[in-house]
mmCIF file of C-alpha atoms in Angstrom:
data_model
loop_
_atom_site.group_PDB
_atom_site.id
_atom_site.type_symbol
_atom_site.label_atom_id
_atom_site.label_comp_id
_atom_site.label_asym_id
_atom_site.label_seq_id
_atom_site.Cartn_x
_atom_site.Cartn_y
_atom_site.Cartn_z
ATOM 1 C CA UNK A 1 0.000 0.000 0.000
ATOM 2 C CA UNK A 2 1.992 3.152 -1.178
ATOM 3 C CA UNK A 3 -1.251 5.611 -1.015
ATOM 4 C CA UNK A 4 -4.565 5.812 1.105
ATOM 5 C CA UNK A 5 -7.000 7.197 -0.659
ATOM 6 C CA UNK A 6 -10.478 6.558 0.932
ATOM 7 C CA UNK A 7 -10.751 6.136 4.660
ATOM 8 C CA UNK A 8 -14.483 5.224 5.892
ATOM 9 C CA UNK A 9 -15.312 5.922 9.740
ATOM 10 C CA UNK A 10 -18.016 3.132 10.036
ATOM 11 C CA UNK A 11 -20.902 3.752 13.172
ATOM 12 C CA UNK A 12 -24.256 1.878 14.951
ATOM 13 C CA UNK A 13 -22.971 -1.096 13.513
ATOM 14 C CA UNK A 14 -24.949 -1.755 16.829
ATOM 15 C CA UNK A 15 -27.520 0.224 17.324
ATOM 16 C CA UNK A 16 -27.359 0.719 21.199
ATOM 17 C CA UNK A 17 -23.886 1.908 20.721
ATOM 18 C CA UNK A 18 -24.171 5.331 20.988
ATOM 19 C CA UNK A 19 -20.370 6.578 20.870
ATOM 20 C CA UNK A 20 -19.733 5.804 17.707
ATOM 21 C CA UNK A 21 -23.419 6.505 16.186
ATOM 22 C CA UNK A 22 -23.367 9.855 17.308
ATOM 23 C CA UNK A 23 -19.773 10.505 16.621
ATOM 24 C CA UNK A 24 -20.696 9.905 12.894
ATOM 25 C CA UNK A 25 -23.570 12.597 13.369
ATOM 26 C CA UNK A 26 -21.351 14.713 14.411
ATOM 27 C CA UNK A 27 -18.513 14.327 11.193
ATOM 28 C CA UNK A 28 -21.514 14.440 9.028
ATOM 29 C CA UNK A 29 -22.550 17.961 10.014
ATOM 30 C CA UNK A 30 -18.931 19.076 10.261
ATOM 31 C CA UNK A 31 -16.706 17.017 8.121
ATOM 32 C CA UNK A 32 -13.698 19.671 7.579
ATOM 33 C CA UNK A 33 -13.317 17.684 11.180
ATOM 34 C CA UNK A 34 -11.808 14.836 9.805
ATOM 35 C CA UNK A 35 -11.030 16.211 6.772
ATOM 36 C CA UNK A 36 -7.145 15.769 5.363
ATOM 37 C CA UNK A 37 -5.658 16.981 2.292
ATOM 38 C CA UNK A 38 -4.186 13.040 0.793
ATOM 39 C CA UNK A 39 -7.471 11.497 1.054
ATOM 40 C CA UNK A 40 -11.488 11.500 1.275
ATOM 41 C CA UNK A 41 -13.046 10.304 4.506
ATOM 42 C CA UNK A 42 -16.516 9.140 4.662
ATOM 43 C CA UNK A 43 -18.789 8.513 7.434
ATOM 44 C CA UNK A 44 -20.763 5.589 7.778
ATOM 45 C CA UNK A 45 -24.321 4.829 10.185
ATOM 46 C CA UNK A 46 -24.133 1.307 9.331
ATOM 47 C CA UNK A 47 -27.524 -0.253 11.108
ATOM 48 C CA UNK A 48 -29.374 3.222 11.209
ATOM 49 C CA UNK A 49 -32.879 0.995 11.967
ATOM 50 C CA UNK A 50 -31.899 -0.621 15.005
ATOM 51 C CA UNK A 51 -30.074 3.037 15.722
ATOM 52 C CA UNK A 52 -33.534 4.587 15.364
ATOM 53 C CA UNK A 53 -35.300 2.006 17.958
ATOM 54 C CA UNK A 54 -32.119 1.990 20.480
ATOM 55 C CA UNK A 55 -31.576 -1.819 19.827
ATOM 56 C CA UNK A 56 -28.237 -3.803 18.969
ATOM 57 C CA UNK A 57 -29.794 -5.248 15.760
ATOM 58 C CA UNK A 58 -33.062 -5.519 14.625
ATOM 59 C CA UNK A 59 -32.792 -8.935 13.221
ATOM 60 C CA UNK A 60 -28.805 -10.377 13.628
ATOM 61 C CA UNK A 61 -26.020 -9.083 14.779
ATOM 62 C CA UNK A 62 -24.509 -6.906 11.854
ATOM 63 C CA UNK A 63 -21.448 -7.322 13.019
ATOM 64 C CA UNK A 64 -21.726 -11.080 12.173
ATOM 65 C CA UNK A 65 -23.013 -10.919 8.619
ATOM 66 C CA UNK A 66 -19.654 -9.689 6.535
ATOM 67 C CA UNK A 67 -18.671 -13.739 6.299
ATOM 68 C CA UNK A 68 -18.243 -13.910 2.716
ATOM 69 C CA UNK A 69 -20.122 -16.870 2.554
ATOM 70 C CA UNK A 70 -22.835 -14.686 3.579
ATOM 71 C CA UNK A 71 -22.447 -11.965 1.345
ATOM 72 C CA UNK A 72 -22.541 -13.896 -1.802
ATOM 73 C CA UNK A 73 -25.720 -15.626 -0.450
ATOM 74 C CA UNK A 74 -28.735 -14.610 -1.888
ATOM 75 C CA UNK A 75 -31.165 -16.563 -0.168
ATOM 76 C CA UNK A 76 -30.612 -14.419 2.784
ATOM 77 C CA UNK A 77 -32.734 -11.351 3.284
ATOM 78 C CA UNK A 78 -32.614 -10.573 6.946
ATOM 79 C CA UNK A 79 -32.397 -6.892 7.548
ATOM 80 C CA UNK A 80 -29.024 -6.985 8.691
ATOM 81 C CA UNK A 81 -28.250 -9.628 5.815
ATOM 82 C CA UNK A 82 -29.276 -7.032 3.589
ATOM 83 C CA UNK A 83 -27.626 -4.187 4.925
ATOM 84 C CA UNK A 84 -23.991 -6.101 5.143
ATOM 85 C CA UNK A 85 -24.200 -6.407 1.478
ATOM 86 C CA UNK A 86 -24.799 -3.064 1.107
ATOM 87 C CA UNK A 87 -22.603 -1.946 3.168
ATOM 88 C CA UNK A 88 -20.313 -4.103 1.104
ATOM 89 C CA UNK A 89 -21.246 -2.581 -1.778
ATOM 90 C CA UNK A 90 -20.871 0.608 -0.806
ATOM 91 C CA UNK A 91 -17.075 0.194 1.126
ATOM 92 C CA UNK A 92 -15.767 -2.307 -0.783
ATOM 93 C CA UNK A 93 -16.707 -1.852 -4.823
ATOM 94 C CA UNK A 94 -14.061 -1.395 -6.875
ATOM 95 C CA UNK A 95 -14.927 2.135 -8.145
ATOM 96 C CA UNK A 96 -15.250 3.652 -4.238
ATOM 97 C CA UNK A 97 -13.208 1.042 -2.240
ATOM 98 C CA UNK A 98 -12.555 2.081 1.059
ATOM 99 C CA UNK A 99 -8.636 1.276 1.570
ATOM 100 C CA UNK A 100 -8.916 1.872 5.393
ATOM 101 C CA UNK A 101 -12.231 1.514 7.867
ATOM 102 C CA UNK A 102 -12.407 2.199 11.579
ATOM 103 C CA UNK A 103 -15.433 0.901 13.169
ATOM 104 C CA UNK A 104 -16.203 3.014 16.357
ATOM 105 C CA UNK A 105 -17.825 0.354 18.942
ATOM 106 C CA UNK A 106 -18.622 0.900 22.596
ATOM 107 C CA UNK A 107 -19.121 -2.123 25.560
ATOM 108 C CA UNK A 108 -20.358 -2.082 28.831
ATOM 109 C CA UNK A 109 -17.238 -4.113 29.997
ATOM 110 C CA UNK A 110 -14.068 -2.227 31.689
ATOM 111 C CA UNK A 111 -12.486 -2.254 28.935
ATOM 112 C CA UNK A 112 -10.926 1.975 28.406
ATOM 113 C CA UNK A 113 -9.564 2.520 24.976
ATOM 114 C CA UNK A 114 -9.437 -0.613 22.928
ATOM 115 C CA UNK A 115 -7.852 -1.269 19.418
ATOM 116 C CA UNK A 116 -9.114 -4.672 17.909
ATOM 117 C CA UNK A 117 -7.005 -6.106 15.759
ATOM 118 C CA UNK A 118 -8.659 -8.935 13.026
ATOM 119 C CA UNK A 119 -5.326 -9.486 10.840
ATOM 120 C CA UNK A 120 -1.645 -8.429 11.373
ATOM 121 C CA UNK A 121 -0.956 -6.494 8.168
ATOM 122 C CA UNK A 122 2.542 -4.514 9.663
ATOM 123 C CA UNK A 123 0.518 -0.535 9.202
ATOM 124 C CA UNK A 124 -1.952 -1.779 10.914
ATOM 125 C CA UNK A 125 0.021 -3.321 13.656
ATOM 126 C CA UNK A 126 2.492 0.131 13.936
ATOM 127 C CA UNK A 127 -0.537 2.581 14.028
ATOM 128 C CA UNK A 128 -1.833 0.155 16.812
ATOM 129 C CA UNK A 129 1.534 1.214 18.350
ATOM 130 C CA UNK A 130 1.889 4.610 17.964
ATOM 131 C CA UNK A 131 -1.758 4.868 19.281
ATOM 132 C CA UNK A 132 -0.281 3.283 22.446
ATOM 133 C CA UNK A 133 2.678 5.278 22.901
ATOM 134 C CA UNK A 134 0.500 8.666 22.718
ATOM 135 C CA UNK A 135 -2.102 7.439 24.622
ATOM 136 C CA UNK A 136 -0.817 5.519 27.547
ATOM 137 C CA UNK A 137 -4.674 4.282 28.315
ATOM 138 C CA UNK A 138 -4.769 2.287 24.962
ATOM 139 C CA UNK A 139 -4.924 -1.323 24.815
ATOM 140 C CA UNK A 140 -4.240 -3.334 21.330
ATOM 141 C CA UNK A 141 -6.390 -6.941 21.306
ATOM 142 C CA UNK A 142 -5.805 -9.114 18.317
ATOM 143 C CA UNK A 143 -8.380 -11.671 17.255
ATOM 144 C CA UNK A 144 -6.856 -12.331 14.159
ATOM 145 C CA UNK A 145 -8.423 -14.564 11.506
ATOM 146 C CA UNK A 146 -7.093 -16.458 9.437
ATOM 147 C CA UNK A 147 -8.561 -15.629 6.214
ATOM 148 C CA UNK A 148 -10.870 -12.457 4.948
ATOM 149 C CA UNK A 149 -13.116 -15.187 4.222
ATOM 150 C CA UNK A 150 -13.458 -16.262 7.979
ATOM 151 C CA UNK A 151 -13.889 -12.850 9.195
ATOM 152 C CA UNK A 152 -17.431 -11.739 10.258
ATOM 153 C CA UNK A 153 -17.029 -8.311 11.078
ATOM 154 C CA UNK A 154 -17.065 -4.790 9.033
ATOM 155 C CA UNK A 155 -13.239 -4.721 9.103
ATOM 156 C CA UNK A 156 -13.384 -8.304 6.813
ATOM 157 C CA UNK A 157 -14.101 -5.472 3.690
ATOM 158 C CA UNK A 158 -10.802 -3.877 4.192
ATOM 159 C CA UNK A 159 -7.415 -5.237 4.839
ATOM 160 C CA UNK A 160 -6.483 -1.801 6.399
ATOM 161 C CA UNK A 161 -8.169 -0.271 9.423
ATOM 162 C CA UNK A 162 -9.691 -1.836 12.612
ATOM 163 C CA UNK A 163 -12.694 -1.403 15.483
ATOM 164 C CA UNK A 164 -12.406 0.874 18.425
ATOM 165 C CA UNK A 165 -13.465 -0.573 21.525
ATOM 166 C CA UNK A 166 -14.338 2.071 24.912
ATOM 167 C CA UNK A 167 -15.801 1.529 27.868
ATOM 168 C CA UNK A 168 -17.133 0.779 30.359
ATOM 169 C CA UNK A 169 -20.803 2.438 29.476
ATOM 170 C CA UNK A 170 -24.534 1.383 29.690
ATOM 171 C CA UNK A 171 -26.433 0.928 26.310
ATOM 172 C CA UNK A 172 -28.349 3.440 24.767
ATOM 173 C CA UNK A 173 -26.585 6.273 26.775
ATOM 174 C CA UNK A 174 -23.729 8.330 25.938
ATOM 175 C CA UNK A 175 -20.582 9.686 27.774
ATOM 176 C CA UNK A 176 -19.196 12.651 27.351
ATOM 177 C CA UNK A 177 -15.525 11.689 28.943
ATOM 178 C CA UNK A 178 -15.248 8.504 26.584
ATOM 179 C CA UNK A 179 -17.252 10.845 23.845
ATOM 180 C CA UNK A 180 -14.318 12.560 23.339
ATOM 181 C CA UNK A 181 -11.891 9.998 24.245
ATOM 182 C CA UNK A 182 -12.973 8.040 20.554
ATOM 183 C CA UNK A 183 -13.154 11.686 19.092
ATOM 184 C CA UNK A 184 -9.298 12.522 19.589
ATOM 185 C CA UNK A 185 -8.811 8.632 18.939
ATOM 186 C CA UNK A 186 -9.803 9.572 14.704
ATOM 187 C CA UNK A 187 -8.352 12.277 14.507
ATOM 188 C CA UNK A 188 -4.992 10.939 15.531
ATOM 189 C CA UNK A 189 -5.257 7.501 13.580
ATOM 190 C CA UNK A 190 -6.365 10.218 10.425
ATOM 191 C CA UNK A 191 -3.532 12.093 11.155
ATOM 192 C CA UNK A 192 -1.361 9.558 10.772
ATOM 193 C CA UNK A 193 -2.694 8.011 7.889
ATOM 194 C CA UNK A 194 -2.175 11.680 6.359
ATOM 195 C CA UNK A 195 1.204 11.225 7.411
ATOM 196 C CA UNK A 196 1.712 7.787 5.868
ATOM 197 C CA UNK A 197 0.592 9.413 2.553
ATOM 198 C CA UNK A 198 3.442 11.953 2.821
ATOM 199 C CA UNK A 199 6.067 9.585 3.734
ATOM 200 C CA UNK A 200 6.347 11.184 7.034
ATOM 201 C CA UNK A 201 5.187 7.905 9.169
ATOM 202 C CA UNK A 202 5.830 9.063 13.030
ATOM 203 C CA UNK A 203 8.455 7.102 15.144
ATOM 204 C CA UNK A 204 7.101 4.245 17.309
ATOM 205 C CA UNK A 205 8.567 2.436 20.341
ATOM 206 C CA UNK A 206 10.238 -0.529 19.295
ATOM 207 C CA UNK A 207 7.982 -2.828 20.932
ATOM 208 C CA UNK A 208 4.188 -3.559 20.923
ATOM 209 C CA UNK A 209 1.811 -5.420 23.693
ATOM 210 C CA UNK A 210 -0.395 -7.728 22.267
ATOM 211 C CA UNK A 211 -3.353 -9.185 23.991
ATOM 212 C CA UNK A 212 -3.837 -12.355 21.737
ATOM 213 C CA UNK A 213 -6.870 -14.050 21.596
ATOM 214 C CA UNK A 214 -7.177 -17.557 23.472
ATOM 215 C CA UNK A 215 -10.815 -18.274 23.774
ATOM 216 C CA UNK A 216 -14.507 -17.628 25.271
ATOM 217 C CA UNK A 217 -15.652 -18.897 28.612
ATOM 218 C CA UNK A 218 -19.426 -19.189 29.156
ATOM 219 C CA UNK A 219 -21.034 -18.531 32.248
ATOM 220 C CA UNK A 220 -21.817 -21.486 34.869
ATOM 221 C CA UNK A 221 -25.179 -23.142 33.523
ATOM 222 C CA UNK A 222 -27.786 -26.293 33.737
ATOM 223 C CA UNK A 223 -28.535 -28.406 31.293
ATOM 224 C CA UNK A 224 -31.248 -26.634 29.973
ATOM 225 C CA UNK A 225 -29.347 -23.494 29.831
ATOM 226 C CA UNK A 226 -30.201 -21.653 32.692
ATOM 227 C CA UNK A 227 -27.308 -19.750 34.150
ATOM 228 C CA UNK A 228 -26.917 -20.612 37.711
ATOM 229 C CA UNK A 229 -23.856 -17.948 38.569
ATOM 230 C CA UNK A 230 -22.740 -14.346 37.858
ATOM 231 C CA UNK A 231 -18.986 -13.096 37.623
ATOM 232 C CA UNK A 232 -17.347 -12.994 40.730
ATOM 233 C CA UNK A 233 -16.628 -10.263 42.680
ATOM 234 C CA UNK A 234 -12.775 -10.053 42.716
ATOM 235 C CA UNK A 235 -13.032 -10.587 38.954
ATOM 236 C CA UNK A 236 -15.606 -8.055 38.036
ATOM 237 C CA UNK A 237 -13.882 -4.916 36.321
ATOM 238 C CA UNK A 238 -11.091 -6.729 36.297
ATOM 239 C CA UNK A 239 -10.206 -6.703 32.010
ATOM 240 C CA UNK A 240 -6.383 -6.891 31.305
ATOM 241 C CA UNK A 241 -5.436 -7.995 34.685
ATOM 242 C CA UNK A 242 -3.975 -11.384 35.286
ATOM 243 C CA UNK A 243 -6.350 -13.917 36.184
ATOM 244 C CA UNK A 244 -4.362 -17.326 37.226
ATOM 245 C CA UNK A 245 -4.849 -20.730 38.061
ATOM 246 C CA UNK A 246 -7.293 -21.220 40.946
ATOM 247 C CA UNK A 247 -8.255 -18.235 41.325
ATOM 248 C CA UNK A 248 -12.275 -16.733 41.588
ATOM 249 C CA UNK A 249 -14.052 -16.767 38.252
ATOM 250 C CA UNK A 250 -17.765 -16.946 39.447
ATOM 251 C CA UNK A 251 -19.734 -16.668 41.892
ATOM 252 C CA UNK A 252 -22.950 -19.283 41.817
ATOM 253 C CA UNK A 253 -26.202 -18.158 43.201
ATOM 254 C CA UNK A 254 -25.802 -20.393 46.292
ATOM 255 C CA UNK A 255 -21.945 -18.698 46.982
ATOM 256 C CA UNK A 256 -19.917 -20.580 46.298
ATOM 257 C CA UNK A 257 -16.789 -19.987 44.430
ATOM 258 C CA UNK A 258 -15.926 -21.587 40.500
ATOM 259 C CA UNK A 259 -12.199 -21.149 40.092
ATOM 260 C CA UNK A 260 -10.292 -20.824 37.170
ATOM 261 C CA UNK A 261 -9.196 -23.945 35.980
ATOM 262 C CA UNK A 262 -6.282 -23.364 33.529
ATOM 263 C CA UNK A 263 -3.054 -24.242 34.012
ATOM 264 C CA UNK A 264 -1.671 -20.572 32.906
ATOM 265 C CA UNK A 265 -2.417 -17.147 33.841
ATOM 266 C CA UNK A 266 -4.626 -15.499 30.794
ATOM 267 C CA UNK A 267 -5.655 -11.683 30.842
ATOM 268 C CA UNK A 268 -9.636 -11.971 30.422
ATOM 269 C CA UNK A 269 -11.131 -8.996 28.538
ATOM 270 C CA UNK A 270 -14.585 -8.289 27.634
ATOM 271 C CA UNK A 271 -15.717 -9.705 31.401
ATOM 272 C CA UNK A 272 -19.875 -9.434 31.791
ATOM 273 C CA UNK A 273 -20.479 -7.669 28.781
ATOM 274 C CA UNK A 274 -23.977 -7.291 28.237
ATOM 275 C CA UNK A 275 -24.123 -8.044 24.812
ATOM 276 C CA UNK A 276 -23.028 -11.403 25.281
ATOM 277 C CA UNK A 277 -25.271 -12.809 27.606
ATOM 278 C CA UNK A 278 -27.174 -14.131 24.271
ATOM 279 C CA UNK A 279 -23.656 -15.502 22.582
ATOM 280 C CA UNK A 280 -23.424 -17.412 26.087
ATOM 281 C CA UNK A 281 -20.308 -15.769 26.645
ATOM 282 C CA UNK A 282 -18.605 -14.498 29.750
ATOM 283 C CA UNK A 283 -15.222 -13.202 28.871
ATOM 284 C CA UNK A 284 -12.798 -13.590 26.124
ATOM 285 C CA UNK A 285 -9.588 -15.115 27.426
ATOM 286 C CA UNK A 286 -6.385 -13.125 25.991
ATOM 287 C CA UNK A 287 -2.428 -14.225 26.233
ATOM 288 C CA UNK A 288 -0.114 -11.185 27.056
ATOM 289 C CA UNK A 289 2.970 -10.753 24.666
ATOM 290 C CA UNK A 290 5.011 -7.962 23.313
ATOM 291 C CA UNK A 291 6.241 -8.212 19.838
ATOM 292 C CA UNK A 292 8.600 -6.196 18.293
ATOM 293 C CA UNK A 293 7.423 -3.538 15.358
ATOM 294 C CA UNK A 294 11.040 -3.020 13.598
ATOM 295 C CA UNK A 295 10.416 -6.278 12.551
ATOM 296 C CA UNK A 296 6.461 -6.095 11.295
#
């Protein structure tokens, strides 16, 4: 890639998100905001229906339709099925491909300023970087896959660009503090892609930390599904800390203690999120590394 030319700032991919919905409100009415001279940005309300009612999705999670599978489908006509391959057609056709897309997302879980990483292409990967050596609260989580074709989410249409994870906040409620958090977020990542264009890519620290995905853990249930505990207590809040072996996980209804049963310490992110409840997940374990960029 030796020149970005269309950069698409992608919102309400859940509707209940509200950061990033409102965010792309905002660079619609006032777009010499993320204006640059090298390229055009665009701003996208991806799911504006289930925007409009205050719901994640109105049908399926949007953010699960961009499997390519599904996109060349056309038995499928959900709304959400519908609006991926529009969305497709709109970021990724070869007249107005979008060569970088940032998908602003928001989650109830602890988890401050987070970059999520779904392949390891090395601008990607130094961005990621320099994000977290201006912004000390920034956290980089890679769930790489191992094909576009495997790859579910809005970032799947680009090989350039990733999500934007804040919280902790509610759904369907906005906050001013992380607000403005994702708001100087963009403009740094477009400042540096304005600098990429130029030749003028800013230094980095050497070194990167990684939080590479392991896997899920579900929450304690019966047989018939039923959950029958909660997180526990001295795990709650607790994303990017060190959880290790045999220590509290969950707490069951009746209190008493599940422990964690691996034989490694992991660094669980995305713990009680509320969106998952439904995906019957609890947390999303995470190995802690550090890689080095000069070599990306």
């Amino acid at each position: 890639m030796n020149q970005i030319n269309r950069v698409a700032i992608v919102g309400g991919t859940h509707g209940n998100e509200f950061t990033g919905a409102y965010l792309i409100q905002k660079f619609a009415q006032f777009p010499d905001l993320i204006t640059r001279p090298s390229f055009e940005t665009v701003t996208l309300l991806a799911n504006p229906n289930a925007f409009a009612v205050g719901r994640r999705y109105i049908e399926k999670d949007l953010n699960r339709c961009f499997l390519k599978q599904y996109l060349q489908d056309s038995t499928l006509s959900s709304y959400e099925e519908l609006q991926a391959k529009s969305i497709q057609n709109t970021l990724a056709s070869t007249v107005d491909k979008a060569d970088f897309i940032l998908d602003l997302h928001s989650t109830t879980a602890n988890m401050g300023l987070t970059i999520i990483l779904v392949n390891s292409h090395p601008l990607n990967l130094k961005l990621a970087a320099y994000l977290s050596q201006i912004n000390p609260l920034v956290r980089v989580y890679r769930c790489s896959f191992k094909s576009v074709e495997e790859n579910p989410f809005v970032n799947s249409l680009c090989e350039l660009g990733f999500a934007i994870e804040v919280g902790p906040i509610a759904q369907g409620i906005l906050k001013a503090t992380l607000f403005q958090q994702t708001q100087e977020l963009v403009y740094r990542i477009l400042d540096y892609l304005e600098r990429f264009n130029l030749g003028e890519i800013p230094s980095t620290k050497e070194t990167l930390i990684l939080y590479d995905h392991l896997s899920v853990v579900d929450y304690p249930k019966k047989q018939d599904g039923t959950i029958f505990g909660m997180i526990h207590p001295e795990l709650q809040d607790k994303d990017y800390q060190a959880l290790n072996p045999r220590e509290p996980i969950f707490l069951t209804f009746d209190d008493k203690t599940i422990v964690y049963e691996g034989t490694s310490t992991v660094w669980p992110i995305f713990i009680n999120e509320a969106a998952y409840y439904e995906k019957g997940i609890a947390m999303c374990l995470t190995q802690r590394q550090q890689i080095n960029i000069l070599e990306c």
